[in-house]
């Protein structure tokens, strides 16, 4: 039962604590403008506002992918910086960072990342990591929430979602 509770908690925290959903004035795209692959063996699903979600087999990591219209024509770093001002977090592990040197790899115009320590509604601390990809009038956010029990192997599997992301 603890595993189911953890999975439900991760899904709730993903919906409740999402970096982008509560504070960006944008609309989700109808058809994803990108391709992605979730790790093999992970439980896939969906959540409000998400294109896709996946939970690790041990329920320690939740990955969410969301796509939005970029109505304000911001670059990825601006989006990450704006959100950092609007959300609650315990500490900044890695501040919003422009990693657009990798933009060609993802067929993007700009790319940024941020990593925070956050607290779920149930009081459990999680590592929150987001990659933001911008292309023309669209931005995609890949969020990962990991509990301290997440193994390096599972954390690396979550990284594969980012590695396999590509705009069409």
mmCIF file of C-alpha atoms in Angstrom:
data_model
loop_
_atom_site.group_PDB
_atom_site.id
_atom_site.type_symbol
_atom_site.label_atom_id
_atom_site.label_comp_id
_atom_site.label_asym_id
_atom_site.label_seq_id
_atom_site.Cartn_x
_atom_site.Cartn_y
_atom_site.Cartn_z
ATOM 1 C CA UNK A 1 0.000 0.000 0.000
ATOM 2 C CA UNK A 2 2.889 2.381 0.704
ATOM 3 C CA UNK A 3 3.940 2.189 -2.969
ATOM 4 C CA UNK A 4 0.469 3.134 -4.160
ATOM 5 C CA UNK A 5 0.368 5.966 -1.639
ATOM 6 C CA UNK A 6 3.743 7.230 -2.797
ATOM 7 C CA UNK A 7 2.669 7.084 -6.443
ATOM 8 C CA UNK A 8 -0.562 8.945 -5.709
ATOM 9 C CA UNK A 9 1.376 11.507 -3.668
ATOM 10 C CA UNK A 10 3.829 12.028 -6.532
ATOM 11 C CA UNK A 11 0.973 12.541 -9.002
ATOM 12 C CA UNK A 12 -0.726 14.984 -6.654
ATOM 13 C CA UNK A 13 2.487 16.903 -6.058
ATOM 14 C CA UNK A 14 3.098 17.021 -9.783
ATOM 15 C CA UNK A 15 -0.279 18.573 -10.398
ATOM 16 C CA UNK A 16 -0.209 20.836 -7.354
ATOM 17 C CA UNK A 17 3.411 21.972 -7.474
ATOM 18 C CA UNK A 18 3.987 22.170 -11.226
ATOM 19 C CA UNK A 19 6.453 24.874 -12.167
ATOM 20 C CA UNK A 20 4.476 26.143 -15.118
ATOM 21 C CA UNK A 21 0.797 25.262 -14.743
ATOM 22 C CA UNK A 22 -0.227 27.684 -12.006
ATOM 23 C CA UNK A 23 1.428 30.806 -13.267
ATOM 24 C CA UNK A 24 1.977 30.987 -17.020
ATOM 25 C CA UNK A 25 -0.571 32.717 -19.225
ATOM 26 C CA UNK A 26 -0.581 30.126 -21.979
ATOM 27 C CA UNK A 27 -2.648 27.428 -23.588
ATOM 28 C CA UNK A 28 -1.717 23.799 -24.128
ATOM 29 C CA UNK A 29 -1.145 22.793 -27.739
ATOM 30 C CA UNK A 30 -3.709 20.425 -29.290
ATOM 31 C CA UNK A 31 -1.220 18.004 -30.879
ATOM 32 C CA UNK A 32 2.277 17.636 -29.408
ATOM 33 C CA UNK A 33 4.903 19.332 -31.567
ATOM 34 C CA UNK A 34 7.583 16.970 -30.307
ATOM 35 C CA UNK A 35 8.567 13.347 -29.854
ATOM 36 C CA UNK A 36 9.593 11.700 -26.594
ATOM 37 C CA UNK A 37 10.194 8.294 -25.054
ATOM 38 C CA UNK A 38 9.383 7.289 -21.503
ATOM 39 C CA UNK A 39 11.662 4.779 -19.734
ATOM 40 C CA UNK A 40 10.804 1.141 -20.294
ATOM 41 C CA UNK A 41 8.955 -0.432 -17.371
ATOM 42 C CA UNK A 42 7.704 2.898 -16.001
ATOM 43 C CA UNK A 43 3.973 3.373 -15.342
ATOM 44 C CA UNK A 44 2.737 5.857 -17.931
ATOM 45 C CA UNK A 45 -0.362 7.969 -17.628
ATOM 46 C CA UNK A 46 -1.645 11.489 -17.781
ATOM 47 C CA UNK A 47 -2.491 14.340 -15.459
ATOM 48 C CA UNK A 48 -4.417 17.578 -15.954
ATOM 49 C CA UNK A 49 -2.427 19.830 -18.282
ATOM 50 C CA UNK A 50 0.181 17.174 -19.075
ATOM 51 C CA UNK A 51 0.882 15.567 -22.430
ATOM 52 C CA UNK A 52 2.252 12.530 -20.565
ATOM 53 C CA UNK A 53 3.425 11.328 -17.164
ATOM 54 C CA UNK A 54 5.505 8.382 -16.035
ATOM 55 C CA UNK A 55 6.266 7.000 -12.585
ATOM 56 C CA UNK A 56 9.294 4.834 -11.844
ATOM 57 C CA UNK A 57 8.633 1.179 -10.932
ATOM 58 C CA UNK A 58 9.694 1.901 -7.334
ATOM 59 C CA UNK A 59 7.466 5.035 -7.217
ATOM 60 C CA UNK A 60 10.345 7.354 -6.284
ATOM 61 C CA UNK A 61 10.351 9.514 -9.432
ATOM 62 C CA UNK A 62 7.539 11.171 -11.365
ATOM 63 C CA UNK A 63 8.162 12.723 -14.801
ATOM 64 C CA UNK A 64 5.658 15.086 -16.419
ATOM 65 C CA UNK A 65 5.747 16.578 -19.915
ATOM 66 C CA UNK A 66 3.687 19.687 -20.678
ATOM 67 C CA UNK A 67 3.383 21.833 -23.802
ATOM 68 C CA UNK A 68 2.140 25.418 -23.983
ATOM 69 C CA UNK A 69 1.725 28.284 -26.393
ATOM 70 C CA UNK A 70 4.445 30.854 -25.781
ATOM 71 C CA UNK A 71 2.158 33.894 -25.915
ATOM 72 C CA UNK A 72 4.767 36.273 -24.501
ATOM 73 C CA UNK A 73 7.491 35.016 -26.866
ATOM 74 C CA UNK A 74 9.912 34.359 -23.985
ATOM 75 C CA UNK A 75 13.083 32.334 -24.291
ATOM 76 C CA UNK A 76 13.598 29.254 -22.098
ATOM 77 C CA UNK A 77 15.759 31.057 -19.526
ATOM 78 C CA UNK A 78 13.197 33.848 -19.113
ATOM 79 C CA UNK A 79 10.465 31.280 -18.490
ATOM 80 C CA UNK A 80 12.578 29.496 -15.857
ATOM 81 C CA UNK A 81 13.523 32.762 -14.147
ATOM 82 C CA UNK A 82 9.931 34.017 -14.091
ATOM 83 C CA UNK A 83 8.681 30.819 -12.513
ATOM 84 C CA UNK A 84 11.351 30.803 -9.833
ATOM 85 C CA UNK A 85 9.882 34.106 -8.617
ATOM 86 C CA UNK A 86 6.368 32.658 -8.403
ATOM 87 C CA UNK A 87 6.714 29.253 -6.734
ATOM 88 C CA UNK A 88 7.521 28.010 -3.243
ATOM 89 C CA UNK A 89 10.733 26.081 -2.728
ATOM 90 C CA UNK A 90 13.073 25.172 0.113
ATOM 91 C CA UNK A 91 16.316 25.900 -1.704
ATOM 92 C CA UNK A 92 17.830 26.323 -5.144
ATOM 93 C CA UNK A 93 20.065 23.392 -6.027
ATOM 94 C CA UNK A 94 20.901 24.704 -9.513
ATOM 95 C CA UNK A 95 19.568 28.147 -10.514
ATOM 96 C CA UNK A 96 17.881 28.748 -13.866
ATOM 97 C CA UNK A 97 20.622 28.167 -16.412
ATOM 98 C CA UNK A 98 20.685 28.737 -20.160
ATOM 99 C CA UNK A 99 21.803 25.527 -21.838
ATOM 100 C CA UNK A 100 20.961 26.673 -25.362
ATOM 101 C CA UNK A 101 24.326 25.369 -26.546
ATOM 102 C CA UNK A 102 22.371 22.074 -26.764
ATOM 103 C CA UNK A 103 19.449 23.579 -28.699
ATOM 104 C CA UNK A 104 20.341 21.936 -32.024
ATOM 105 C CA UNK A 105 20.286 18.533 -30.371
ATOM 106 C CA UNK A 106 16.629 19.110 -29.409
ATOM 107 C CA UNK A 107 15.667 21.085 -32.550
ATOM 108 C CA UNK A 108 14.856 24.007 -30.225
ATOM 109 C CA UNK A 109 15.418 27.756 -30.325
ATOM 110 C CA UNK A 110 16.434 27.876 -26.639
ATOM 111 C CA UNK A 111 16.816 25.500 -23.678
ATOM 112 C CA UNK A 112 17.069 26.113 -19.924
ATOM 113 C CA UNK A 113 17.114 24.029 -16.758
ATOM 114 C CA UNK A 114 16.530 24.547 -13.046
ATOM 115 C CA UNK A 115 16.715 22.280 -9.981
ATOM 116 C CA UNK A 116 15.083 22.998 -6.625
ATOM 117 C CA UNK A 117 14.411 21.340 -3.296
ATOM 118 C CA UNK A 118 10.660 21.474 -2.689
ATOM 119 C CA UNK A 119 8.205 20.119 -0.182
ATOM 120 C CA UNK A 120 5.138 18.123 -1.183
ATOM 121 C CA UNK A 121 1.757 18.737 0.420
ATOM 122 C CA UNK A 122 2.383 15.716 2.651
ATOM 123 C CA UNK A 123 5.626 17.257 3.973
ATOM 124 C CA UNK A 124 8.009 14.982 2.027
ATOM 125 C CA UNK A 125 10.970 16.812 0.479
ATOM 126 C CA UNK A 126 11.625 16.171 -3.212
ATOM 127 C CA UNK A 127 14.235 17.202 -5.718
ATOM 128 C CA UNK A 128 12.466 19.080 -8.501
ATOM 129 C CA UNK A 129 14.177 19.426 -11.859
ATOM 130 C CA UNK A 130 12.773 21.072 -14.976
ATOM 131 C CA UNK A 131 14.035 21.445 -18.510
ATOM 132 C CA UNK A 132 12.321 24.087 -20.634
ATOM 133 C CA UNK A 133 12.490 23.897 -24.425
ATOM 134 C CA UNK A 134 11.288 26.757 -26.664
ATOM 135 C CA UNK A 135 10.632 26.607 -30.386
ATOM 136 C CA UNK A 136 8.825 29.413 -32.211
ATOM 137 C CA UNK A 137 5.497 30.020 -30.427
ATOM 138 C CA UNK A 138 5.666 26.911 -28.220
ATOM 139 C CA UNK A 139 7.423 25.812 -25.067
ATOM 140 C CA UNK A 140 7.684 22.376 -23.510
ATOM 141 C CA UNK A 141 8.510 21.648 -19.891
ATOM 142 C CA UNK A 142 9.805 18.286 -18.712
ATOM 143 C CA UNK A 143 9.562 18.113 -14.919
ATOM 144 C CA UNK A 144 10.963 15.385 -12.668
ATOM 145 C CA UNK A 145 10.120 14.996 -8.975
ATOM 146 C CA UNK A 146 12.428 12.609 -7.105
ATOM 147 C CA UNK A 147 12.227 11.531 -3.483
ATOM 148 C CA UNK A 148 15.451 11.012 -1.529
ATOM 149 C CA UNK A 149 14.901 7.257 -1.904
ATOM 150 C CA UNK A 150 15.374 7.458 -5.691
ATOM 151 C CA UNK A 151 18.388 5.457 -6.800
ATOM 152 C CA UNK A 152 20.959 6.752 -9.245
ATOM 153 C CA UNK A 153 19.714 4.175 -11.766
ATOM 154 C CA UNK A 154 16.138 5.495 -11.579
ATOM 155 C CA UNK A 155 17.337 9.099 -11.697
ATOM 156 C CA UNK A 156 19.325 8.292 -14.857
ATOM 157 C CA UNK A 157 16.270 6.632 -16.385
ATOM 158 C CA UNK A 158 14.382 9.888 -15.814
ATOM 159 C CA UNK A 159 17.220 11.685 -17.643
ATOM 160 C CA UNK A 160 16.507 9.537 -20.692
ATOM 161 C CA UNK A 161 13.196 11.387 -21.164
ATOM 162 C CA UNK A 162 15.159 14.603 -21.668
ATOM 163 C CA UNK A 163 17.792 12.890 -23.821
ATOM 164 C CA UNK A 164 15.102 11.481 -26.157
ATOM 165 C CA UNK A 165 13.064 14.694 -26.451
ATOM 166 C CA UNK A 166 12.978 16.338 -29.915
ATOM 167 C CA UNK A 167 10.814 19.004 -31.496
ATOM 168 C CA UNK A 168 9.352 17.763 -34.794
#
